[in-house]
Coordinates of C-alpha atoms in Angstrom, one line a residue:
Chain A
M1 CA 111.3 123.7 97.4
R2 CA 113.9 125.0 99.8
K3 CA 113.0 128.5 98.9
T4 CA 109.3 127.8 99.4
A5 CA 109.9 126.3 102.8
L6 CA 112.1 129.2 104.0
N7 CA 109.8 131.8 102.6
K8 CA 107.0 130.2 104.3
V9 CA 108.8 130.4 107.6
F10 CA 109.0 134.2 107.1
E11 CA 105.3 134.3 106.1
L12 CA 104.3 132.3 109.2
A13 CA 106.5 134.5 111.4
Q14 CA 104.7 137.6 110.0
N15 CA 101.4 136.2 111.1
N16 CA 102.4 134.5 114.4
K17 CA 104.7 136.2 116.8
N18 CA 105.8 132.8 118.2
V19 CA 107.5 131.7 115.0
L20 CA 111.2 131.8 115.0
F21 CA 113.8 131.0 112.4
V22 CA 117.0 129.4 113.8
G23 CA 119.9 128.7 111.3
S24 CA 123.2 127.1 111.8
D25 CA 125.7 129.2 109.9
L26 CA 123.8 129.1 106.6
G27 CA 124.8 130.7 103.4
A28 CA 125.1 134.5 103.2
G29 CA 121.9 136.2 102.6
V30 CA 119.5 133.5 103.6
L31 CA 116.1 135.0 104.5
N32 CA 117.4 138.5 104.4
D33 CA 113.9 139.9 104.2
M34 CA 113.0 138.3 107.5
K35 CA 116.3 139.4 109.1
K36 CA 115.5 143.0 108.1
S37 CA 111.8 142.8 109.0
I38 CA 111.8 140.9 112.3
P39 CA 115.5 140.6 113.3
E40 CA 114.7 139.5 116.9
R41 CA 113.1 136.3 115.5
F42 CA 115.8 135.6 113.0
L43 CA 118.5 133.7 114.9
M44 CA 121.6 132.8 113.0
E45 CA 123.8 130.7 115.2
G46 CA 127.3 129.4 114.8
V47 CA 128.2 125.9 113.9
C48 CA 127.0 124.3 117.1
E49 CA 124.0 122.1 116.4
Q50 CA 123.9 120.6 119.9
N51 CA 123.4 123.9 121.4
I52 CA 121.0 125.0 118.7
I53 CA 118.7 122.1 119.3
G54 CA 118.9 122.5 123.2
M55 CA 118.3 126.3 122.9
S56 CA 115.4 125.7 120.5
S57 CA 113.9 123.3 123.0
G58 CA 114.2 126.0 125.7
L59 CA 112.5 128.5 123.4
A60 CA 109.8 126.0 122.7
M61 CA 109.2 125.4 126.4
E62 CA 108.4 129.1 126.7
G63 CA 105.9 129.0 123.8
F64 CA 108.0 129.8 120.8
L65 CA 107.8 127.7 117.5
P66 CA 111.4 127.4 116.3
Y67 CA 112.0 126.4 112.7
V68 CA 115.6 125.1 112.7
N69 CA 117.4 124.9 109.4
T70 CA 120.6 123.5 108.2
I71 CA 122.1 120.7 106.1
G72 CA 120.1 117.5 106.8
T73 CA 123.0 115.4 108.0
F74 CA 124.2 118.0 110.5
L75 CA 120.6 118.5 111.7
T76 CA 120.1 114.8 112.4
R77 CA 123.3 113.2 113.4
R78 CA 125.5 115.7 115.3
C79 CA 122.7 116.6 117.6
Y80 CA 120.8 113.3 117.7
E81 CA 120.7 113.1 121.4
Q82 CA 119.4 116.6 121.7
I83 CA 116.6 115.8 119.3
V84 CA 115.7 112.6 121.3
L85 CA 116.0 114.1 124.7
D86 CA 115.5 117.9 124.5
V87 CA 112.9 117.9 121.8
C88 CA 111.1 114.6 121.6
L89 CA 111.1 113.5 125.3
H90 CA 109.6 116.9 126.1
N91 CA 107.4 116.6 123.0
L92 CA 108.1 120.2 121.9
P93 CA 107.0 121.8 118.7
V94 CA 110.4 122.3 117.2
R95 CA 110.5 122.1 113.4
F96 CA 113.6 120.7 111.7
I97 CA 114.1 121.7 108.1
G98 CA 116.8 119.5 106.7
N99 CA 118.4 120.6 103.5
G100 CA 119.5 118.1 100.9
G101 CA 117.5 115.1 101.7
G102 CA 118.9 111.9 100.2
L103 CA 121.6 112.3 97.5
V104 CA 121.2 116.1 96.8
Y105 CA 124.7 116.9 98.1
A106 CA 126.3 114.1 96.1
P107 CA 129.3 116.2 94.9
L108 CA 130.2 117.0 98.5
G109 CA 130.7 113.3 99.4
P110 CA 129.4 110.9 102.1
T111 CA 129.6 113.5 105.0
H112 CA 126.7 115.3 103.3
L113 CA 124.5 112.5 102.1
S114 CA 121.3 112.4 104.2
T115 CA 120.3 108.9 103.5
D116 CA 119.7 107.6 107.0
D117 CA 117.4 110.4 108.3
F118 CA 114.1 108.5 108.1
A119 CA 115.6 105.5 109.8
I120 CA 117.2 107.3 112.7
L121 CA 114.3 109.8 113.3
R122 CA 111.3 107.5 112.9
V123 CA 112.4 105.4 115.9
I124 CA 112.1 108.4 118.2
P125 CA 108.7 108.6 120.0
N126 CA 106.7 111.8 119.3
M127 CA 108.7 112.7 116.1
S128 CA 106.8 113.3 112.9
I129 CA 108.5 113.2 109.5
I130 CA 107.5 114.7 106.2
A131 CA 109.1 114.6 102.7
P132 CA 107.1 116.6 100.3
C133 CA 107.8 116.0 96.5
D134 CA 107.4 119.5 95.1
A135 CA 107.2 123.1 96.1
Y136 CA 103.4 123.2 95.8
E137 CA 103.0 120.5 98.4
M138 CA 105.7 122.0 100.5
G139 CA 103.8 125.3 100.7
H140 CA 100.6 123.5 101.9
L141 CA 102.4 121.3 104.4
M142 CA 104.4 124.3 105.8
D143 CA 101.2 126.2 106.4
Q144 CA 99.9 123.2 108.4
S145 CA 103.2 122.8 110.2
L146 CA 102.2 125.8 112.4
N147 CA 99.6 123.8 114.2
W148 CA 101.2 120.4 114.0
P149 CA 101.6 119.1 117.6
G150 CA 105.0 118.0 118.7
P151 CA 108.3 117.8 116.8
L152 CA 108.4 117.8 113.0
Y153 CA 111.2 116.9 110.6
I154 CA 110.8 118.4 107.1
R155 CA 113.1 116.8 104.4
L156 CA 113.9 119.1 101.6
A157 CA 114.7 118.0 98.1
R158 CA 117.1 119.7 95.6
G159 CA 114.6 122.3 94.4
G160 CA 113.1 122.9 91.0
D161 CA 111.3 119.6 91.2
Q162 CA 108.6 118.9 88.7
L163 CA 105.2 119.9 90.0
I164 CA 103.0 116.9 90.4
T165 CA 100.7 117.7 93.3
D166 CA 99.3 121.0 92.1
K167 CA 96.2 119.4 90.7
F168 CA 95.1 118.1 94.1
K169 CA 93.1 120.2 96.4
K170 CA 93.6 118.3 99.7
L171 CA 97.2 118.0 100.8
E172 CA 97.6 117.2 104.4
I173 CA 100.3 116.2 106.9
G174 CA 99.5 112.7 107.9
K175 CA 97.5 111.9 104.7
A176 CA 98.9 109.8 101.8
L177 CA 98.0 111.0 98.3
I178 CA 96.7 108.6 95.7
I179 CA 98.1 110.2 92.5
K180 CA 96.9 107.2 90.4
E181 CA 94.6 104.6 91.6
P182 CA 96.3 101.2 92.3
E183 CA 95.5 98.4 89.9
D184 CA 97.7 95.4 89.2
G185 CA 100.7 97.2 90.4
L186 CA 101.5 100.0 92.9
F187 CA 104.4 102.3 93.4
I188 CA 104.4 103.6 96.9
T189 CA 106.8 106.6 97.3
T190 CA 107.9 109.5 99.4
G191 CA 109.7 112.7 98.5
V192 CA 110.8 113.2 94.9
M193 CA 110.8 109.5 94.2
T194 CA 107.2 110.1 93.4
Q195 CA 108.1 112.0 90.2
I196 CA 110.4 109.2 89.1
A197 CA 107.8 106.6 89.8
N198 CA 105.2 108.6 88.0
A199 CA 107.4 108.8 84.9
A200 CA 107.9 105.0 85.1
I201 CA 104.1 104.6 85.2
E202 CA 103.8 106.6 81.9
L203 CA 106.1 104.0 80.3
L204 CA 104.2 101.1 81.8
T205 CA 100.9 102.5 80.7
K206 CA 102.1 102.7 77.1
D207 CA 102.9 99.0 77.4
G208 CA 99.4 98.3 78.7
Y209 CA 100.3 97.7 82.4
K210 CA 98.0 99.1 85.0
V211 CA 100.0 100.6 87.8
G212 CA 99.0 103.1 90.5
L213 CA 101.0 105.6 92.6
L214 CA 100.6 106.4 96.2
H215 CA 102.7 109.3 97.5
C216 CA 103.3 109.4 101.2
S217 CA 104.5 112.9 102.0
T218 CA 104.3 111.9 105.6
V219 CA 106.5 109.1 106.6
K220 CA 105.5 109.3 110.2
P221 CA 102.8 109.0 111.3
L222 CA 102.1 106.8 108.2
D223 CA 98.6 107.0 106.7
T224 CA 98.3 103.3 107.4
K225 CA 94.7 103.0 106.3
T226 CA 95.3 104.4 102.8
V227 CA 98.5 102.4 102.5
I228 CA 96.8 99.1 103.4
N229 CA 93.8 99.9 101.1
C230 CA 96.1 100.4 98.2
V231 CA 98.5 97.5 98.9
K232 CA 95.7 94.9 99.4
N233 CA 94.5 95.3 95.9
S234 CA 97.8 95.2 94.2
K235 CA 99.6 92.2 92.9
V236 CA 103.0 94.0 93.2
T237 CA 103.8 96.9 95.4
I238 CA 107.2 98.5 94.9
S239 CA 108.3 101.1 97.5
V240 CA 110.9 103.6 96.3
E241 CA 113.0 105.8 98.6
E242 CA 116.1 107.9 98.3
H243 CA 117.4 106.4 101.5
S244 CA 119.2 103.4 102.8
I245 CA 117.3 100.3 102.2
L246 CA 117.7 99.7 106.0
G247 CA 115.2 101.0 108.4
G248 CA 113.6 103.7 106.2
F249 CA 110.4 104.1 104.2
G250 CA 110.4 100.7 102.6
S251 CA 111.0 99.0 105.9
L252 CA 108.1 100.9 107.3
I253 CA 105.8 99.8 104.6
L254 CA 107.0 96.1 105.1
E255 CA 106.4 96.4 108.8
T256 CA 103.0 98.0 108.3
V257 CA 101.8 95.4 105.8
N258 CA 103.1 92.6 107.9
E259 CA 101.2 93.8 110.9
K260 CA 98.0 95.1 109.4
L261 CA 97.7 92.8 106.4
P262 CA 99.1 89.5 107.5
N263 CA 97.4 87.5 104.7
N264 CA 98.6 89.8 102.0
K265 CA 99.1 87.8 98.8
G266 CA 100.7 90.5 96.8
K267 CA 104.5 90.8 96.4
L268 CA 106.2 93.6 98.2
I269 CA 109.5 94.9 96.8
R270 CA 111.7 97.6 98.2
I271 CA 114.0 99.8 96.2
G272 CA 116.4 102.1 98.0
L273 CA 120.1 102.6 98.5
P274 CA 122.4 99.8 99.4
D275 CA 124.0 99.4 102.8
N276 CA 127.3 101.1 102.0
F277 CA 128.9 104.5 101.9
S278 CA 129.0 106.1 98.4
K279 CA 132.4 106.1 96.8
N280 CA 131.4 108.5 94.1
Y281 CA 130.7 112.2 93.6
G282 CA 129.1 113.5 90.4
D283 CA 125.5 114.5 91.1
Q284 CA 122.2 113.3 92.5
E285 CA 121.1 112.0 89.2
S286 CA 124.3 110.0 88.5
H287 CA 123.9 108.5 92.0
L288 CA 120.3 107.5 91.4
N289 CA 121.3 106.1 88.0
H290 CA 124.1 104.1 89.6
Y291 CA 121.7 102.7 92.3
G292 CA 119.0 101.9 89.7
I293 CA 116.5 104.5 90.8
T294 CA 115.5 105.8 87.4
K295 CA 112.2 105.8 85.6
E296 CA 113.7 103.1 83.2
K297 CA 114.8 100.8 86.0
L298 CA 111.5 101.2 87.9
Y299 CA 109.6 100.5 84.7
L300 CA 111.6 97.3 84.1
K301 CA 111.3 96.2 87.7
M302 CA 107.6 96.6 87.8
K303 CA 107.1 95.0 84.4
E304 CA 109.3 92.0 85.3
S305 CA 107.5 91.6 88.7
L306 CA 104.0 91.9 87.3
N307 CA 104.9 89.2 84.7
V308 CA 106.2 86.9 87.4
Y309 CA 103.5 87.6 90.0
K310 CA 100.5 88.0 87.8
Chain B
M1 CA 135.0 124.1 157.3
Q2 CA 131.7 125.0 158.9
S3 CA 129.8 122.1 160.4
L4 CA 126.4 121.4 158.9
D5 CA 123.5 123.2 160.6
K6 CA 120.1 121.5 161.4
R7 CA 118.5 122.4 158.1
S8 CA 121.4 121.0 156.1
K9 CA 121.3 117.8 158.1
Y10 CA 117.6 117.6 157.7
L11 CA 117.7 117.9 153.9
R12 CA 120.4 115.2 153.9
S13 CA 118.3 112.9 156.0
L14 CA 115.6 113.1 153.3
I15 CA 118.2 112.0 150.8
V16 CA 119.1 109.0 153.0
E17 CA 115.3 108.2 153.3
M18 CA 115.2 107.9 149.5
I19 CA 118.4 106.0 149.3
E20 CA 117.0 103.6 151.9
V21 CA 114.1 102.8 149.7
K22 CA 116.1 101.8 146.6
K23 CA 119.2 100.7 148.6
G24 CA 121.2 102.9 146.2
G25 CA 121.4 105.9 144.0
H26 CA 123.7 108.8 143.1
F27 CA 124.8 109.6 146.7
G28 CA 128.0 111.7 146.4
P29 CA 126.8 114.1 143.6
A30 CA 123.6 114.9 145.5
L31 CA 125.4 115.8 148.7
S32 CA 127.7 118.5 147.1
L33 CA 124.5 120.2 145.9
V34 CA 122.5 120.5 149.1
E35 CA 123.4 124.0 150.2
I36 CA 123.3 125.4 146.7
L37 CA 119.7 124.2 146.2
R38 CA 118.8 125.1 149.8
V39 CA 119.9 128.8 149.4
L40 CA 118.3 128.9 145.9
Y41 CA 114.9 127.7 147.2
D42 CA 115.0 129.4 150.5
D43 CA 116.3 132.8 149.5
V44 CA 116.6 133.4 145.8
L45 CA 114.0 131.6 143.5
K46 CA 110.7 133.3 143.0
I47 CA 108.6 130.2 143.0
N48 CA 105.3 129.0 144.5
P49 CA 104.8 125.3 145.0
K50 CA 101.0 126.0 144.8
D51 CA 101.4 127.6 141.4
P52 CA 104.4 125.7 139.9
N53 CA 103.7 126.8 136.3
N54 CA 103.2 130.4 136.9
P55 CA 104.8 132.1 133.8
K56 CA 106.5 134.6 136.0
R57 CA 108.3 132.0 138.1
D58 CA 112.1 131.7 138.1
R59 CA 113.3 128.6 136.3
L60 CA 115.9 126.3 137.7
I61 CA 117.3 123.4 135.7
L62 CA 119.4 120.7 137.3
S63 CA 121.6 119.8 134.4
K64 CA 123.6 117.4 136.4
G65 CA 120.4 115.3 136.7
H66 CA 122.2 112.6 138.7
G67 CA 122.2 115.0 141.7
C68 CA 118.3 114.6 141.7
L69 CA 118.2 113.3 145.3
A70 CA 119.1 116.7 146.5
L71 CA 116.5 118.3 144.2
Y72 CA 113.8 115.9 145.4
S73 CA 114.8 116.6 149.0
I74 CA 114.3 120.4 148.7
L75 CA 111.2 120.1 146.5
F76 CA 109.6 117.9 149.1
D77 CA 110.6 120.3 151.8
K78 CA 109.1 123.2 149.9
G79 CA 105.8 121.3 149.5
F80 CA 105.9 120.4 145.8
F81 CA 105.0 116.8 146.7
N82 CA 104.0 114.8 149.8
K83 CA 105.9 112.4 152.0
K84 CA 104.2 109.3 150.6
I85 CA 105.9 110.0 147.3
L86 CA 109.3 110.4 148.9
S87 CA 109.1 106.8 149.9
T88 CA 108.7 105.6 146.3
F89 CA 112.1 106.6 145.0
C90 CA 112.9 104.7 141.8
S91 CA 110.0 102.2 142.2
F92 CA 108.1 101.2 139.0
H93 CA 105.3 103.9 139.2
S94 CA 107.2 106.5 141.1
P95 CA 107.5 110.1 139.8
L96 CA 110.9 110.1 141.5
G97 CA 113.3 108.5 139.0
G98 CA 117.0 108.2 139.1
H99 CA 117.1 111.3 137.0
P100 CA 114.5 114.1 137.2
E101 CA 111.8 114.2 134.5
K102 CA 109.7 117.2 133.6
G103 CA 105.9 116.4 133.9
K104 CA 106.5 113.7 136.4
L105 CA 106.6 116.2 139.3
P106 CA 105.8 119.9 139.6
G107 CA 108.9 122.0 139.9
I108 CA 111.1 120.0 137.4
E109 CA 111.8 122.4 134.6
A110 CA 113.6 119.9 132.3
S111 CA 114.3 116.2 132.0
T112 CA 118.0 115.7 132.5
G113 CA 120.3 112.8 132.9
S114 CA 122.5 112.8 129.9
L115 CA 125.1 115.5 130.6
G116 CA 125.5 118.7 128.7
H117 CA 121.8 119.2 127.9
G118 CA 120.5 121.6 130.6
L119 CA 122.5 124.6 129.8
P120 CA 121.5 125.0 126.1
I121 CA 117.9 124.5 127.2
G122 CA 118.5 127.2 129.9
V123 CA 120.0 129.5 127.3
G124 CA 116.8 129.1 125.2
I125 CA 114.6 129.8 128.2
A126 CA 116.6 132.9 129.1
L127 CA 116.6 134.1 125.5
A128 CA 112.8 133.6 125.4
A129 CA 112.5 135.8 128.5
K130 CA 114.6 138.5 126.8
L131 CA 112.6 138.3 123.6
R132 CA 109.3 138.6 125.5
K133 CA 110.8 141.2 127.9
Q134 CA 109.9 139.0 130.9
K135 CA 111.6 139.5 134.2
F136 CA 112.1 136.0 135.5
Q137 CA 115.5 134.6 136.1
T138 CA 117.0 131.3 134.8
F139 CA 119.4 129.2 136.8
V140 CA 121.2 126.1 135.5
I141 CA 123.3 123.9 137.7
V142 CA 126.0 122.0 136.0
G143 CA 128.7 119.7 137.5
D144 CA 132.3 120.3 137.0
G145 CA 132.7 116.8 135.4
E146 CA 129.7 117.7 133.2
I147 CA 131.7 120.5 131.7
N148 CA 133.6 117.9 129.8
E149 CA 130.7 118.0 127.3
G150 CA 131.3 120.4 124.5
S151 CA 127.7 121.4 124.3
N152 CA 128.3 123.5 127.4
W153 CA 131.0 125.5 125.7
E154 CA 128.7 126.1 122.7
A155 CA 126.1 127.3 125.2
F156 CA 128.6 129.6 127.1
M157 CA 129.4 131.4 123.8
T158 CA 125.7 131.7 122.9
A159 CA 124.7 133.0 126.4
S160 CA 127.5 135.6 125.9
K161 CA 126.4 136.4 122.3
Y162 CA 122.8 137.2 123.5
K163 CA 124.0 139.0 126.6
L164 CA 121.9 136.8 128.8
D165 CA 122.3 138.7 132.1
N166 CA 119.0 136.9 133.3
L167 CA 120.9 133.5 133.2
T168 CA 123.1 132.3 136.1
I169 CA 125.2 129.2 135.6
I170 CA 126.0 127.5 138.8
V171 CA 129.0 125.0 138.7
D172 CA 128.9 122.4 141.4
S173 CA 132.6 122.1 141.5
N174 CA 133.1 119.0 143.6
K175 CA 136.3 118.1 141.8
F176 CA 135.2 114.5 141.1
Q177 CA 133.4 112.6 138.3
S178 CA 132.4 109.1 138.0
Y179 CA 135.8 107.6 137.5
G180 CA 137.8 109.8 139.7
E181 CA 139.2 113.4 140.1
T182 CA 138.1 115.7 137.3
E183 CA 141.7 117.0 137.0
K184 CA 142.9 113.6 136.2
V185 CA 140.1 112.3 134.0
L186 CA 139.9 115.5 131.9
K187 CA 141.6 118.7 133.1
I188 CA 139.1 121.6 133.0
R189 CA 140.9 124.1 135.3
P190 CA 141.6 127.0 135.5
L191 CA 137.9 127.2 135.2
K192 CA 137.3 130.7 136.3
R193 CA 139.7 132.1 133.7
K194 CA 138.2 129.8 131.0
L195 CA 134.6 130.9 131.8
E196 CA 135.7 134.6 131.9
S197 CA 137.3 134.2 128.5
F198 CA 134.0 132.9 127.2
G199 CA 132.4 136.3 128.3
L200 CA 130.8 135.3 131.6
N201 CA 130.7 137.2 134.8
V202 CA 132.3 134.7 137.2
Y203 CA 132.2 134.4 141.0
E204 CA 133.7 131.7 143.1
V205 CA 132.3 130.7 146.5
D206 CA 132.3 128.0 149.1
G207 CA 129.4 125.9 148.0
H208 CA 128.6 124.7 151.4
N209 CA 128.7 128.0 153.2
V210 CA 125.1 129.2 153.3
Q211 CA 125.9 132.8 154.2
D212 CA 128.4 133.2 151.4
L213 CA 126.1 131.5 148.9
R214 CA 123.2 133.8 149.9
K215 CA 125.4 136.8 149.4
V216 CA 126.8 135.8 146.0
L217 CA 123.5 134.6 144.6
K218 CA 121.9 137.8 145.5
L219 CA 124.8 139.9 144.4
V220 CA 125.2 138.5 140.9
K221 CA 124.2 140.9 138.2
K222 CA 126.2 142.7 135.6
K223 CA 124.3 144.3 132.8
N224 CA 124.4 142.3 129.6
I225 CA 126.8 139.7 130.9
P226 CA 125.7 136.2 131.8
N227 CA 126.6 135.1 135.3
A228 CA 128.6 132.0 136.5
I229 CA 129.2 130.9 140.0
I230 CA 131.8 128.3 140.7
C231 CA 130.7 126.7 143.9
N232 CA 133.6 124.8 145.5
T233 CA 132.0 121.7 147.1
I234 CA 132.8 118.4 148.4
K235 CA 131.4 115.3 146.9
G236 CA 129.6 113.2 149.5
R237 CA 129.6 116.2 152.0
G238 CA 128.3 115.4 155.4
F239 CA 129.2 111.7 155.4
A240 CA 132.9 111.3 156.3
F241 CA 133.0 107.7 154.8
A242 CA 131.9 109.2 151.4
E243 CA 133.5 112.6 151.2
A244 CA 135.8 113.0 148.2
K245 CA 135.5 109.4 147.3
A246 CA 134.8 108.5 143.7
E247 CA 133.4 105.2 144.6
W248 CA 130.5 106.9 146.4
H249 CA 129.4 108.6 143.1
H250 CA 126.8 106.0 142.6
K251 CA 126.0 103.1 144.9
S252 CA 123.7 100.1 144.6
N253 CA 123.0 97.1 146.9
L254 CA 123.6 99.2 150.1
T255 CA 123.3 97.2 153.3
E256 CA 121.3 97.9 156.4
D257 CA 124.7 98.7 158.0
N258 CA 125.5 101.3 155.3
I259 CA 122.1 103.0 155.8
K260 CA 122.6 102.9 159.7
K261 CA 126.0 104.6 159.2
M262 CA 124.4 107.3 157.1
Y263 CA 121.8 108.2 159.7
E264 CA 124.5 108.1 162.4
S265 CA 126.5 110.7 160.4
L266 CA 123.7 113.1 160.7
K267 CA 123.3 113.0 164.4

């Protein structure tokens, strides 16, 4: 997924002379082809995210389309005020490609866990946020990012993610994807939580439960209409996110349903990460397992909930 | 020290007019800037108030956005907006906020107010001009207190890396910040040597001397080296009661008597 995203930047840059790549001291060899082919639009900066975002804003003011890439936490936290004021207040088309969304960098510890990005970015006016679930979807959404108005945050997963969207023709920024029509239950997901929920649905189906899956590649602006249409027909909706339970995707779904569907009779349940710093290392999978975000746990939660709220 | 000429006093009178509306504002930090902005707009910047978005225009960013009263004063004087707007300073629907905002008024290149933002933006603009082989110049005015912010030092290194000789960083060195003297709050000097060590072509000038400012602003240019001009100024300049006094950094609830004394100082 990361490779797809970065290769797409090069591809877009080859076809549009305004596209720039801006990196913050990334690993050696990143986008070497682009560096060789169009070195003037391959900007590898030092470890100075505040300046990088301000500089990218200046470039965008002059008509460039900077794609800024570094580790998600460094791209969102260190330079938060630059994102708010330089980029979003001026409503500039700067694209933020955040590596390691969620728990990808688990072995590197809490400094690298990007588990608050949705929460801190979605409160910024003009900001849009996407979290594709696989490389196929990433490719489509990257193509569309070229003409997306205003700032855009692109959350990257680990890579090598199971392809799940390749059978769908229409993948768009701003549109939620019904992977399986909602029935009694509904999982509503973003990023690679979609694959986990999909695997849980396979288990549930074997047991005779009818559960749908709505994948929201775009967290902001949320495809409210599709979300509401799916939620209103489900007895149980479970949101799943690789993000703090506070302020992120599940909170957004709760807010949206509360506002747009005040008489909703279905049960809404949020699954996400607890409000604490991880004390563990290991890997992404062991963290997800620790926090109960596995196909087995999702299966059990949905089954149990459908039995209670039938 | 030279006394202020008629034009410098006139530009200050416009500042007092705006202050009078709100009975407050960032007074001291605007007054150290008046001659810097005057010389830039009178003699240096290639701009046209009737065509404020011309792609060939020079860009000026007031990174120390709290000095906006001086910027509004010169923009009004140059015809970017009319007198009626001048009398709305900080009112609910006014385009003249307590810090300048792009899009609210023609001639404002970037919204500033939080310190340490204007220079990285200016670096991006100057870099864009280099990439597109455009001739316009970019000027960024920072305060000496503002240089406390580390983002400026990141930007100095980046300007130097990209050899942005089309960028001029102007430091309004009035030696004061909100709490007190810059050297006591956070020592930033010897500033010239520090900036030179970051790869900048540095000049130092009396920031209230119009002739000297003209000379240095027209002179600056060294191939492949970004320029910096340290303008030695006085916070509150032109108003004896406010000169070099930290308590005049920002004022609110000014009285009729305060305003009267301001006008009297300009006689």
